Amino acid sequence: MSPPVAPEIDDSRGAARFIPLFVGIVLVEILTIAALYWFGRYFGPA
Amino acid sequence: MSVIDWGIVAAYLVWVVWDGVRLSRNTKEVDGYLLAGRSLPWWAVGLSVMATQLSAITMTSTTGQGYADGMRFVQFYFGLPIAMIILSVTVVPFFYRAKVYTAYEYLERRFDVKTRTLTAVLFLISRGLSCSVIVAAPAVILSIVLGWNLTLTVLAIGVPTVIYTMVGGVQAVTWTDVKQMGIIVSGIVAAVVVLILGLPKEISLGTALHLAGAVGRTRALDFTFDIHQTYTFWSGLIGGLFLSLSYFGCDQSQVQRYLTAKSVDEGRQSLYMSAFVKIPLQALILLTGVLMFVYFLFRPAPLLFNDAPVARIQAAGLGEAYAALQGEYAIAYAHRRDAAEVLAAHDDAVTRDTFVTSEAGVQAVRGRAVDLVKQATGDASWTDVNYVFPTFVVRHMPVGLVGLIIAAIFAAAMSSIAAELNSLATATVIDIYKRFVAPNATDTQYLNVSKWATAGWGLFACVMAVFAARLGSLIEVVNRYGSYFYGSLLGVFILALGVRRANGHGAFVGLLAGMGAVAFVATTWSVAYLWLNVVGAVVVTVVGFSVSLFTSTVKTST
């Protein structure tokens, strides 16, 4: 069995180019948590 | 179930096998069979990652949790997006460069054969047993709710899954996952629509949510820092982070998904999909449960959603007590419905208090009924929350949609089982067979052994599922012991990737110490289980590093 042959891996710039996406993920999570907090407060006990 | 619904479920089962086999390409070599020749697009891998994690237990248990406890469970997933970012810059490119088939294969290069073998064997045992649980849990529920034979239900879930996984390998698993994810989401959305349309005319969606909120069902966040509470913001963020790092970064059933991606970047992007979508999707599933709670305020709901143990209650001489409870329940239920109608028409402190008190009355009667079941069956962990959603589907959904949702429950179970079988076969062949039994076999031999390993694990899962289903609370025990392993495994990979001085002895001793520490903490302290992942990872890292300092010289990583 030959080792798995991967296509050419070009990762020279690493994950740095995904930093805007990371910021986006964190922002979406914060907004989601904020929305869930609002949801609980708005519909919850007065 | 109507003939149309039966037809839909049967058509789904036939289609999933046909489609899975049809879409398999280049599966005549091990690389194609186990890793799809690293050719899959990020979106397919991302959906497969999500489908693998979303099992039938999620559909039945999470909706049940939404019904009984509200939205709090969503906090469990707060650490997941952060974990995906960390994994995308660490583990994903690392495994790609190492050109491995399994996560454990890498551990021999970095440490030694005993560390690789121990982690692989622990994976095989824990995943093999959890696979049987994933088969058993929906089979038990569907067999009770639909009146099907349990063994036949296990076979209806297991056999088609084994066939397409065995024939098509990881490509069949991934491409069927993509479509199964579509069926699952369609089923959940259909249920939400039916629930909203099924509310009384005078109850709007907003009013329904206010009713649920009055008894705490809409409260999603709990910022209390209490390690004894299972679902809090902090246990989800920190404990959930460690669990997600371990599950997505070290568990072969997940690692194998992104090893099939076309490139490092596509592997990364597949994880970002979960980072964006997972929390909203889980919130939607929990919201389905919350809406079911409101739905059953106005529609007849049984005293117990799983009435299978009623015969045992009668046999135990508790029939009269149960009949009396049914009478009490009818009164309490009517009182709560009236209180809900009053609150919906006029919201003030008095109407709210009346509704909250009436809800407590209903839950008190239900609690006493559950106690009777526990007394009659001897099963101290018995609960009926997993039966709420299937009961709603079968008794309250229109013809056609019942079939769609039963198919969605099948799809959720099969997508998880297929990924597990595929990863179990891969670890069996790569970490055991190739390493110890036949290191110089031909590609064809490895391919054939992979297929038979898939079938073997499928058979094991189905047989164990039938036993597990009859043993009841054993399912919970298996899941619990499986959780002992996760944090500790993460600790081994932290040592491997992040601690240069760590060596094989340190990793091996650290792993054993971590699992021991987790078992000790779990059995002596009442710590919520999400924190056990933190305990395991920290103990393995500290002990592994310390032992490494006192043992052999540094081994350079690949």
Coordinates of C-alpha atoms in Angstrom, one line a residue:
Chain A
M1 CA 0.0 0.0 0.0
S2 CA 1.5 3.3 -1.0
P3 CA 1.2 6.2 1.3
P4 CA -1.7 8.6 0.6
V5 CA -0.7 10.9 -2.2
A6 CA -1.8 14.4 -1.4
P7 CA -2.2 17.1 -4.1
E8 CA 0.5 19.8 -3.9
I9 CA 0.1 21.4 -0.5
D10 CA 0.6 25.1 -0.7
D11 CA 0.4 26.4 2.8
S12 CA 3.3 28.8 2.7
R13 CA 1.1 31.7 3.9
G14 CA -0.4 29.4 6.6
A15 CA -3.6 30.3 8.2
A16 CA -2.8 34.0 8.3
R17 CA -5.0 34.8 5.3
F18 CA -8.0 33.4 7.2
I19 CA -7.7 36.0 10.0
P20 CA -10.7 38.0 8.7
L21 CA -12.7 34.8 8.7
F22 CA -11.6 34.1 12.3
V23 CA -12.8 37.6 13.2
G24 CA -16.0 36.8 11.4
I25 CA -16.5 33.6 13.3
V26 CA -15.9 35.2 16.7
L27 CA -18.2 38.1 15.8
V28 CA -21.0 35.8 14.6
E29 CA -20.6 33.8 17.9
I30 CA -20.8 37.0 20.0
L31 CA -23.9 38.2 18.0
T32 CA -25.5 34.7 18.4
I33 CA -24.9 34.7 22.1
A34 CA -26.2 38.2 22.3
A35 CA -29.3 37.2 20.4
L36 CA -29.9 34.2 22.6
Y37 CA -29.5 36.5 25.7
W38 CA -32.0 38.9 24.2
F39 CA -34.3 36.0 23.4
G40 CA -34.3 34.8 27.0
R41 CA -34.8 38.3 28.4
Y42 CA -37.5 39.4 25.9
F43 CA -39.7 36.3 26.2
G44 CA -38.7 35.3 29.7
P45 CA -40.3 36.2 33.0
A46 CA -40.9 39.9 33.4
Chain B
M1 CA -48.2 5.2 10.2
S2 CA -50.0 5.4 6.8
V3 CA -49.0 3.5 3.7
I4 CA -47.7 6.8 2.2
D5 CA -45.4 7.3 5.2
W6 CA -44.2 3.7 5.0
G7 CA -43.5 4.2 1.3
I8 CA -41.4 7.3 2.0
V9 CA -39.3 5.6 4.6
A10 CA -38.9 2.5 2.4
A11 CA -38.0 4.7 -0.6
Y12 CA -35.4 6.6 1.5
L13 CA -33.7 3.3 2.6
V14 CA -33.5 2.0 -0.9
W15 CA -32.4 5.3 -2.3
V16 CA -29.6 5.9 0.3
V17 CA -28.0 2.5 -0.5
W18 CA -28.3 3.0 -4.3
D19 CA -27.0 6.6 -4.2
G20 CA -24.2 5.8 -1.8
V21 CA -22.9 3.0 -4.0
R22 CA -23.5 5.0 -7.3
L23 CA -21.4 8.0 -6.2
S24 CA -18.4 6.0 -5.1
R25 CA -15.4 6.7 -7.3
N26 CA -11.9 5.2 -7.4
T27 CA -12.5 2.9 -4.5
K28 CA -10.4 0.2 -5.9
E29 CA -7.4 1.4 -4.0
V30 CA -7.1 1.9 -0.3
D31 CA -6.3 5.6 -0.7
G32 CA -9.6 6.2 -2.6
Y33 CA -11.5 3.9 -0.2
L34 CA -10.3 5.5 3.0
L35 CA -9.4 9.0 2.0
A36 CA -11.3 9.6 -1.2
G37 CA -7.9 10.3 -2.8
R38 CA -8.1 13.6 -0.9
S39 CA -10.4 14.9 -3.6
L40 CA -13.5 16.2 -1.9
P41 CA -14.7 19.8 -1.8
W42 CA -14.9 21.7 1.4
W43 CA -18.6 22.1 1.5
A44 CA -19.2 18.4 1.1
V45 CA -16.7 17.6 3.9
G46 CA -18.2 20.4 6.1
L47 CA -21.7 19.0 5.7
S48 CA -20.3 15.5 6.4
V49 CA -18.6 16.8 9.6
M50 CA -22.0 18.2 10.7
A51 CA -24.0 15.2 9.7
T52 CA -21.6 12.9 11.6
Q53 CA -22.1 14.9 14.8
L54 CA -25.8 15.2 14.3
S55 CA -27.1 11.8 15.2
A56 CA -30.6 10.5 15.8
I57 CA -30.0 10.9 19.5
T58 CA -29.6 14.7 18.8
M59 CA -33.0 14.8 17.0
T60 CA -34.8 12.9 19.7
S61 CA -32.9 13.9 22.8
T62 CA -32.1 17.5 22.1
T63 CA -35.7 18.3 21.1
G64 CA -36.8 16.5 24.3
Q65 CA -34.4 18.6 26.3
G66 CA -35.9 21.7 24.7
Y67 CA -39.3 20.5 25.7
A68 CA -38.4 19.7 29.3
D69 CA -35.6 22.1 30.1
G70 CA -35.7 24.9 27.4
M71 CA -32.8 26.4 25.5
R72 CA -30.0 26.0 28.1
F73 CA -28.4 23.1 26.3
V74 CA -27.2 25.4 23.5
Q75 CA -24.4 26.6 25.8
F76 CA -22.8 23.2 25.3
Y77 CA -21.7 24.4 21.9
F78 CA -20.2 27.8 22.8
G79 CA -16.6 26.4 22.7
L80 CA -17.0 24.8 19.3
P81 CA -16.3 27.9 17.0
I82 CA -13.1 28.7 18.9
A83 CA -12.0 25.1 18.7
M84 CA -12.5 25.1 15.0
I85 CA -10.3 28.2 14.6
I86 CA -7.6 26.6 16.8
L87 CA -7.8 23.2 14.9
S88 CA -7.7 24.9 11.5
V89 CA -4.3 26.5 12.3
T90 CA -2.8 23.5 14.2
V91 CA -4.1 20.0 13.6
V92 CA -5.5 20.3 10.0
P93 CA -2.2 21.4 8.3
F94 CA -0.2 19.1 10.5
F95 CA -2.1 15.9 9.6
Y96 CA -2.0 16.9 6.0
R97 CA 1.8 17.3 6.0
A98 CA 2.2 14.1 7.9
K99 CA 0.3 12.3 5.2
V100 CA -1.4 9.9 7.6
Y101 CA -4.5 7.8 7.4
T102 CA -5.3 8.1 11.1
A103 CA -4.5 10.5 13.9
Y104 CA -3.0 7.7 15.9
E105 CA -0.6 6.8 13.1
Y106 CA 1.1 10.1 13.6
L107 CA 1.7 9.3 17.3
E108 CA 4.1 6.5 16.5
R109 CA 6.2 8.9 14.4
R110 CA 6.2 11.5 17.1
F111 CA 6.4 9.1 20.1
D112 CA 6.4 5.4 19.9
V113 CA 4.3 2.3 19.0
K114 CA 2.8 1.8 22.5
T115 CA 1.3 5.3 22.5
R116 CA -0.1 4.8 19.1
T117 CA -1.5 1.4 19.9
L118 CA -3.0 2.5 23.2
T119 CA -4.8 5.5 21.7
A120 CA -6.0 3.4 18.7
V121 CA -7.3 0.6 20.9
L122 CA -9.0 3.1 23.2
F123 CA -10.6 4.7 20.1
L124 CA -11.7 1.3 18.8
I125 CA -13.3 0.2 22.1
S126 CA -15.0 3.5 22.9
R127 CA -16.2 4.2 19.3
G128 CA -17.2 0.6 18.7
L129 CA -19.4 0.7 21.8
S130 CA -20.7 4.2 21.1
C131 CA -21.6 3.1 17.5
S132 CA -23.8 0.4 19.0
V133 CA -25.4 3.1 21.2
I134 CA -26.1 5.3 18.1
V135 CA -27.9 2.3 16.5
A136 CA -29.7 1.3 19.7
A137 CA -31.0 4.6 20.9
P138 CA -33.2 5.5 17.8
A139 CA -34.1 1.8 17.3
V140 CA -35.5 1.6 20.8
I141 CA -37.5 4.8 20.4
L142 CA -38.9 4.0 17.0
S143 CA -39.7 0.4 17.9
I144 CA -41.8 1.7 20.9
V145 CA -43.4 4.7 19.3
L146 CA -44.2 2.9 16.0
G147 CA -44.7 -0.6 17.4
W148 CA -42.0 -2.1 15.3
N149 CA -39.9 -5.1 16.3
L150 CA -36.7 -4.0 18.0
T151 CA -34.3 -6.3 16.2
L152 CA -35.9 -5.5 12.8
T153 CA -35.6 -1.8 13.6
V154 CA -31.9 -2.2 14.4
L155 CA -31.4 -4.1 11.2
A156 CA -33.3 -1.5 9.2
I157 CA -30.9 1.2 10.5
G158 CA -27.7 -1.0 10.4
V159 CA -27.9 -3.1 7.3
P160 CA -28.3 -0.3 4.6
T161 CA -25.6 1.7 6.4
V162 CA -23.2 -1.2 6.4
I163 CA -23.9 -1.9 2.7
Y164 CA -23.1 1.5 1.3
T165 CA -20.2 2.1 3.7
M166 CA -18.7 -1.2 2.9
V167 CA -19.0 -0.9 -0.8
G168 CA -18.4 2.8 -1.3
G169 CA -16.0 3.7 1.5
V170 CA -15.5 7.3 2.7
Q171 CA -16.9 8.8 -0.6
A172 CA -20.2 7.0 -0.2
V173 CA -20.2 8.1 3.5
T174 CA -19.5 11.8 2.6
W175 CA -21.9 12.1 -0.4
T176 CA -24.8 10.4 1.4
D177 CA -24.0 12.6 4.5
V178 CA -24.5 15.7 2.3
K179 CA -28.0 14.6 1.2
Q180 CA -28.9 13.2 4.6
M181 CA -28.1 16.6 6.1
G182 CA -30.6 18.1 3.7
I183 CA -33.2 15.5 4.8
I184 CA -32.5 16.2 8.5
V185 CA -32.8 20.0 8.2
S186 CA -35.9 19.7 6.0
G187 CA -37.5 17.4 8.6
I188 CA -36.7 19.8 11.5
V189 CA -38.0 22.8 9.5
A190 CA -41.2 20.9 8.6
A191 CA -41.7 20.1 12.3
V192 CA -41.3 23.7 13.3
V193 CA -43.8 24.8 10.6
V194 CA -46.3 22.2 11.7
L195 CA -45.9 23.3 15.4
I196 CA -46.4 26.9 14.6
L197 CA -49.4 26.2 12.3
G198 CA -50.8 23.9 15.0
L199 CA -51.1 26.6 17.6
P200 CA -54.6 27.8 18.5
K201 CA -55.7 30.8 16.3
E202 CA -55.5 33.2 19.2
I203 CA -51.9 32.2 20.0
S204 CA -49.4 33.9 17.9
L205 CA -45.7 32.8 17.7
G206 CA -44.7 35.7 20.0
T207 CA -47.4 34.8 22.5
A208 CA -46.3 31.1 22.4
L209 CA -42.7 32.1 23.1
H210 CA -43.9 34.3 26.0
L211 CA -45.8 31.3 27.4
A212 CA -42.7 29.2 27.2
G213 CA -40.6 32.0 28.6
A214 CA -42.9 32.4 31.6
V215 CA -41.7 28.9 32.8
G216 CA -38.1 29.5 31.9
R217 CA -38.0 27.6 28.6
T218 CA -36.6 30.5 26.5
R219 CA -33.7 31.2 28.9
A220 CA -30.6 30.1 27.0
L221 CA -27.8 31.6 29.1
D222 CA -26.7 30.9 32.6
F223 CA -23.5 32.9 33.6
T224 CA -23.2 31.1 37.0
F225 CA -19.7 29.7 37.5
D226 CA -20.6 26.4 39.1
I227 CA -18.6 23.3 38.2
H228 CA -21.5 21.1 39.5
Q229 CA -24.0 22.5 36.9
T230 CA -23.9 20.7 33.6
Y231 CA -24.9 23.5 31.2
T232 CA -23.6 27.0 32.0
F233 CA -22.0 29.6 29.8
W234 CA -18.6 28.8 31.3
S235 CA -18.9 25.0 31.2
G236 CA -19.9 25.4 27.5
L237 CA -17.2 27.9 26.6
I238 CA -14.3 26.2 28.5
G239 CA -15.3 22.6 28.9
G240 CA -17.0 22.6 25.5
L241 CA -13.8 24.1 23.9
F242 CA -11.8 21.2 25.3
L243 CA -14.4 18.6 24.2
S244 CA -14.6 20.1 20.7
L245 CA -10.8 20.3 20.4
S246 CA -10.6 16.6 21.3
Y247 CA -13.6 15.4 19.3
F248 CA -12.8 17.3 16.1
G249 CA -9.0 17.2 16.4
C250 CA -8.2 13.7 17.8
D251 CA -11.2 11.5 17.1
Q252 CA -10.7 9.5 13.9
S253 CA -14.4 9.7 13.0
Q254 CA -13.9 13.5 12.6
V255 CA -10.2 13.6 11.5
Q256 CA -10.9 11.3 8.6
R257 CA -13.6 13.7 7.3
Y258 CA -11.2 16.6 6.7
L259 CA -8.3 14.4 5.6
T260 CA -10.5 13.7 2.5
A261 CA -10.6 17.4 1.5
K262 CA -8.8 18.5 -1.7
S263 CA -6.3 20.7 0.1
V264 CA -5.3 22.1 3.5
D265 CA -7.5 25.1 2.9
E266 CA -10.5 23.1 1.9
G267 CA -10.0 21.0 5.1
R268 CA -9.9 24.2 7.1
Q269 CA -13.0 25.6 5.4
S270 CA -15.0 22.4 6.1
L271 CA -14.4 23.2 9.8
Y272 CA -15.4 26.8 9.5
M273 CA -18.8 25.7 8.2
S274 CA -19.5 24.1 11.6
A275 CA -18.1 27.2 13.4
F276 CA -20.7 29.3 11.7
V277 CA -23.7 27.0 11.6
K278 CA -23.5 24.7 14.6
I279 CA -24.9 27.0 17.3
P280 CA -27.8 28.4 15.2
L281 CA -28.7 24.8 14.1
Q282 CA -28.7 23.5 17.7
A283 CA -30.7 26.5 18.8
L284 CA -33.3 25.7 16.1
I285 CA -33.5 22.0 17.3
L286 CA -33.9 23.2 20.9
L287 CA -36.5 25.7 19.7
T288 CA -38.4 22.8 18.2
G289 CA -38.6 21.3 21.7
V290 CA -39.7 24.6 23.2
L291 CA -42.5 24.9 20.6
M292 CA -43.6 21.4 21.3
F293 CA -44.0 22.4 25.0
V294 CA -46.3 25.2 23.9
Y295 CA -48.1 22.9 21.4
F296 CA -48.8 20.4 24.1
L297 CA -50.2 23.1 26.4
F298 CA -53.2 23.2 24.1
R299 CA -53.2 19.6 22.6
P300 CA -53.7 16.4 24.6
A301 CA -50.4 15.1 25.9
P302 CA -50.0 11.7 27.5
L303 CA -49.0 11.4 31.1
L304 CA -45.9 9.5 30.0
F305 CA -44.6 9.9 26.4
N306 CA -43.2 6.3 26.6
D307 CA -46.0 4.2 28.0
A308 CA -44.2 0.9 27.4
P309 CA -43.4 0.4 31.1
V310 CA -47.1 0.7 32.1
A311 CA -47.4 -3.1 31.8
R312 CA -44.6 -3.5 34.3
I313 CA -46.3 -1.0 36.6
Q314 CA -49.4 -3.2 36.5
A315 CA -47.3 -6.3 37.1
A316 CA -45.6 -4.7 40.1
G317 CA -49.0 -4.1 41.7
L318 CA -48.8 -0.3 41.2
G319 CA -51.7 -0.1 38.7
E320 CA -54.1 1.6 41.0
A321 CA -51.6 4.3 41.9
Y322 CA -50.9 4.9 38.2
A323 CA -54.6 5.1 37.4
A324 CA -55.0 7.6 40.2
L325 CA -52.1 9.7 38.8
Q326 CA -53.8 9.7 35.4
G327 CA -56.9 11.2 37.0
E328 CA -54.8 13.8 38.8
Y329 CA -52.9 14.5 35.5
A330 CA -56.1 15.2 33.6
I331 CA -57.2 17.8 36.2
A332 CA -53.7 19.4 36.4
Y333 CA -53.4 19.4 32.6
A334 CA -56.8 21.1 32.1
H335 CA -55.9 23.7 34.9
R336 CA -52.6 24.5 33.1
R337 CA -54.3 24.8 29.7
D338 CA -56.9 27.2 31.2
A339 CA -54.1 29.2 32.9
A340 CA -52.2 29.4 29.6
E341 CA -55.2 30.7 27.8
V342 CA -55.7 33.4 30.5
L343 CA -52.1 34.4 30.4
A344 CA -52.1 34.5 26.6
A345 CA -55.1 36.9 26.7
H346 CA -53.9 39.1 29.6
D347 CA -50.3 39.1 30.7
D348 CA -49.8 40.3 34.3
A349 CA -48.1 39.1 37.5
V350 CA -51.2 37.2 38.7
T351 CA -51.9 35.3 35.4
R352 CA -48.2 34.5 35.2
D353 CA -48.0 33.2 38.7
T354 CA -51.1 31.1 38.1
F355 CA -49.6 29.6 34.9
V356 CA -46.3 28.9 36.6
T357 CA -48.0 27.2 39.5
S358 CA -50.2 25.1 37.2
E359 CA -47.1 24.0 35.2
A360 CA -45.4 23.0 38.5
G361 CA -48.5 21.0 39.2
V362 CA -48.4 19.1 35.9
Q363 CA -44.7 18.4 36.4
A364 CA -45.2 17.2 39.9
V365 CA -47.8 14.6 38.7
R366 CA -45.5 13.6 35.8
G367 CA -42.6 13.3 38.3
R368 CA -44.6 10.9 40.5
A369 CA -45.5 8.8 37.4
V370 CA -41.8 8.6 36.5
D371 CA -41.1 7.6 40.0
L372 CA -43.6 4.7 39.7
V373 CA -41.8 3.6 36.5
K374 CA -38.5 3.7 38.3
Q375 CA -39.9 1.7 41.1
A376 CA -41.5 -0.9 38.8
T377 CA -38.5 -1.3 36.5
G378 CA -35.7 -0.7 38.9
D379 CA -34.2 1.7 36.3
A380 CA -33.2 4.8 38.4
S381 CA -32.3 6.9 35.3
W382 CA -35.6 6.3 33.4
T383 CA -36.9 9.3 31.6
D384 CA -39.4 9.8 28.7
V385 CA -38.0 13.1 27.3
N386 CA -36.5 11.3 24.3
Y387 CA -40.0 10.1 23.3
V388 CA -41.6 13.6 23.1
F389 CA -40.6 14.4 19.5
P390 CA -41.3 11.0 18.0
T391 CA -44.7 11.0 19.8
F392 CA -45.5 14.4 18.4
V393 CA -44.4 13.3 14.9
V394 CA -46.4 10.1 14.8
R395 CA -49.6 11.5 16.5
H396 CA -49.7 15.0 15.3
M397 CA -47.9 15.5 12.0
P398 CA -49.8 15.1 8.7
V399 CA -49.5 12.1 6.4
G400 CA -46.3 12.4 4.3
L401 CA -44.4 14.5 6.8
V402 CA -44.5 11.6 9.2
G403 CA -42.6 9.6 6.7
L404 CA -40.2 12.5 6.0
I405 CA -39.3 12.9 9.7
I406 CA -38.9 9.2 10.3
A407 CA -36.6 9.2 7.3
A408 CA -34.8 12.2 8.8
I409 CA -34.3 10.3 12.1
F410 CA -33.0 7.3 10.0
A411 CA -30.7 9.7 8.1
A412 CA -29.4 11.2 11.3
A413 CA -28.6 7.8 12.7
M414 CA -27.1 6.4 9.5
S415 CA -24.9 9.4 8.7
S416 CA -23.3 9.1 12.2
I417 CA -23.0 5.3 12.0
A418 CA -21.5 5.3 8.5
A419 CA -18.7 7.7 9.6
E420 CA -18.0 5.7 12.7
L421 CA -17.9 2.4 10.8
N422 CA -15.6 4.0 8.2
S423 CA -13.2 5.4 10.8
L424 CA -13.3 2.1 12.9
A425 CA -12.3 0.2 9.8
T426 CA -9.6 2.6 9.0
A427 CA -8.0 2.4 12.5
T428 CA -8.4 -1.3 12.5
V429 CA -6.6 -1.7 9.2
I430 CA -4.0 1.0 9.5
D431 CA -3.2 0.9 13.2
I432 CA -3.6 -2.8 13.9
Y433 CA -3.7 -5.0 10.8
K434 CA -1.0 -3.2 8.8
R435 CA 1.1 -2.3 11.8
F436 CA 1.1 -5.8 13.5
V437 CA -0.4 -8.4 11.3
A438 CA 0.6 -7.8 7.7
P439 CA 3.0 -4.9 7.2
N440 CA 3.8 -5.9 3.6
A441 CA 0.5 -6.9 2.2
T442 CA -0.7 -5.6 -1.2
D443 CA -3.0 -2.7 -1.7
T444 CA -5.8 -5.1 -2.7
Q445 CA -5.4 -7.0 0.5
Y446 CA -5.6 -3.9 2.6
L447 CA -8.7 -2.8 0.6
N448 CA -10.4 -6.1 1.1
V449 CA -9.6 -6.1 4.8
S450 CA -10.9 -2.6 5.1
K451 CA -14.2 -3.7 3.6
W452 CA -14.5 -6.7 5.9
A453 CA -13.5 -4.6 8.9
T454 CA -16.4 -2.3 8.0
A455 CA -18.8 -5.2 7.8
G456 CA -17.3 -6.7 11.0
W457 CA -17.8 -3.4 13.0
G458 CA -21.3 -3.1 11.5
L459 CA -22.2 -6.6 12.7
F460 CA -20.7 -5.8 16.1
A461 CA -22.6 -2.5 16.4
C462 CA -25.9 -4.2 15.5
V463 CA -25.5 -7.2 17.8
M464 CA -24.4 -4.9 20.7
A465 CA -27.3 -2.5 19.9
V466 CA -29.8 -5.3 20.5
F467 CA -28.1 -6.1 23.8
A468 CA -27.7 -2.5 24.8
A469 CA -31.3 -1.7 24.1
R470 CA -32.4 -4.4 26.5
L471 CA -29.9 -3.3 29.2
G472 CA -31.3 0.2 29.4
S473 CA -29.1 2.3 31.5
L474 CA -26.0 0.6 30.3
I475 CA -26.2 3.0 27.3
E476 CA -25.6 5.8 29.7
V477 CA -22.7 4.0 31.4
V478 CA -21.0 3.4 28.0
N479 CA -21.4 7.1 27.0
R480 CA -20.0 8.2 30.4
Y481 CA -16.9 6.0 30.2
G482 CA -16.4 7.1 26.6
S483 CA -16.2 10.7 27.9
Y484 CA -13.3 9.7 30.2
F485 CA -11.2 9.2 27.2
Y486 CA -11.7 12.5 25.3
G487 CA -9.8 15.1 27.4
S488 CA -7.0 12.7 28.0
L489 CA -6.6 12.0 24.2
L490 CA -6.4 15.7 23.6
G491 CA -3.7 15.9 26.2
V492 CA -1.6 13.4 24.2
F493 CA -2.0 15.6 21.1
I494 CA -1.1 18.7 23.0
L495 CA 2.1 17.0 24.0
A496 CA 2.7 15.8 20.5
L497 CA 2.2 19.1 18.7
G498 CA 3.0 21.7 21.3
V499 CA 5.6 20.3 23.7
R500 CA 8.9 19.6 22.0
R501 CA 10.5 17.9 25.0
A502 CA 7.7 15.4 25.3
N503 CA 8.6 11.8 24.6
G504 CA 6.8 8.4 24.2
H505 CA 7.1 7.4 27.9
G506 CA 5.7 10.8 29.0
A507 CA 2.8 10.6 26.6
F508 CA 2.0 7.0 27.5
V509 CA 2.2 7.5 31.3
G510 CA 0.4 10.9 30.9
L511 CA -2.5 9.3 29.1
L512 CA -2.9 6.6 31.7
A513 CA -2.6 9.2 34.5
G514 CA -5.1 11.5 32.7
M515 CA -7.7 8.7 32.3
G516 CA -7.2 7.7 35.9
A517 CA -7.6 11.3 37.1
V518 CA -10.8 11.7 35.1
A519 CA -12.2 8.4 36.5
F520 CA -11.3 9.5 40.0
V521 CA -12.8 13.0 39.7
A522 CA -15.9 11.7 38.0
T523 CA -16.6 9.1 40.7
T524 CA -15.7 11.1 43.8
W525 CA -16.8 14.6 42.9
S526 CA -20.0 15.8 41.5
V527 CA -18.3 17.7 38.7
A528 CA -20.3 18.4 35.5
Y529 CA -18.9 16.1 32.8
L530 CA -17.8 18.9 30.4
W531 CA -15.2 19.9 33.0
L532 CA -13.8 16.3 32.9
N533 CA -12.3 17.1 29.5
V534 CA -10.3 20.0 31.0
V535 CA -9.1 17.7 33.8
G536 CA -8.0 15.0 31.4
A537 CA -6.1 17.3 29.1
V538 CA -4.4 19.2 31.9
V539 CA -3.3 16.1 33.8
V540 CA -2.0 14.4 30.7
T541 CA 0.0 17.5 29.6
V542 CA 1.5 18.1 33.1
V543 CA 2.2 14.4 33.9
G544 CA 3.4 13.7 30.4
F545 CA 5.8 16.7 30.4
S546 CA 7.1 15.8 33.8
V547 CA 7.7 12.2 33.0
S548 CA 9.4 13.2 29.7
L549 CA 11.8 15.4 31.6
F550 CA 13.0 12.4 33.7
T551 CA 13.2 9.9 30.9
S552 CA 14.7 9.5 27.5
T553 CA 16.0 12.2 25.2
V554 CA 14.0 14.4 22.9
K555 CA 12.6 12.8 19.7
T556 CA 12.3 15.2 16.8
S557 CA 8.8 15.5 15.4
T558 CA 8.2 14.9 11.7

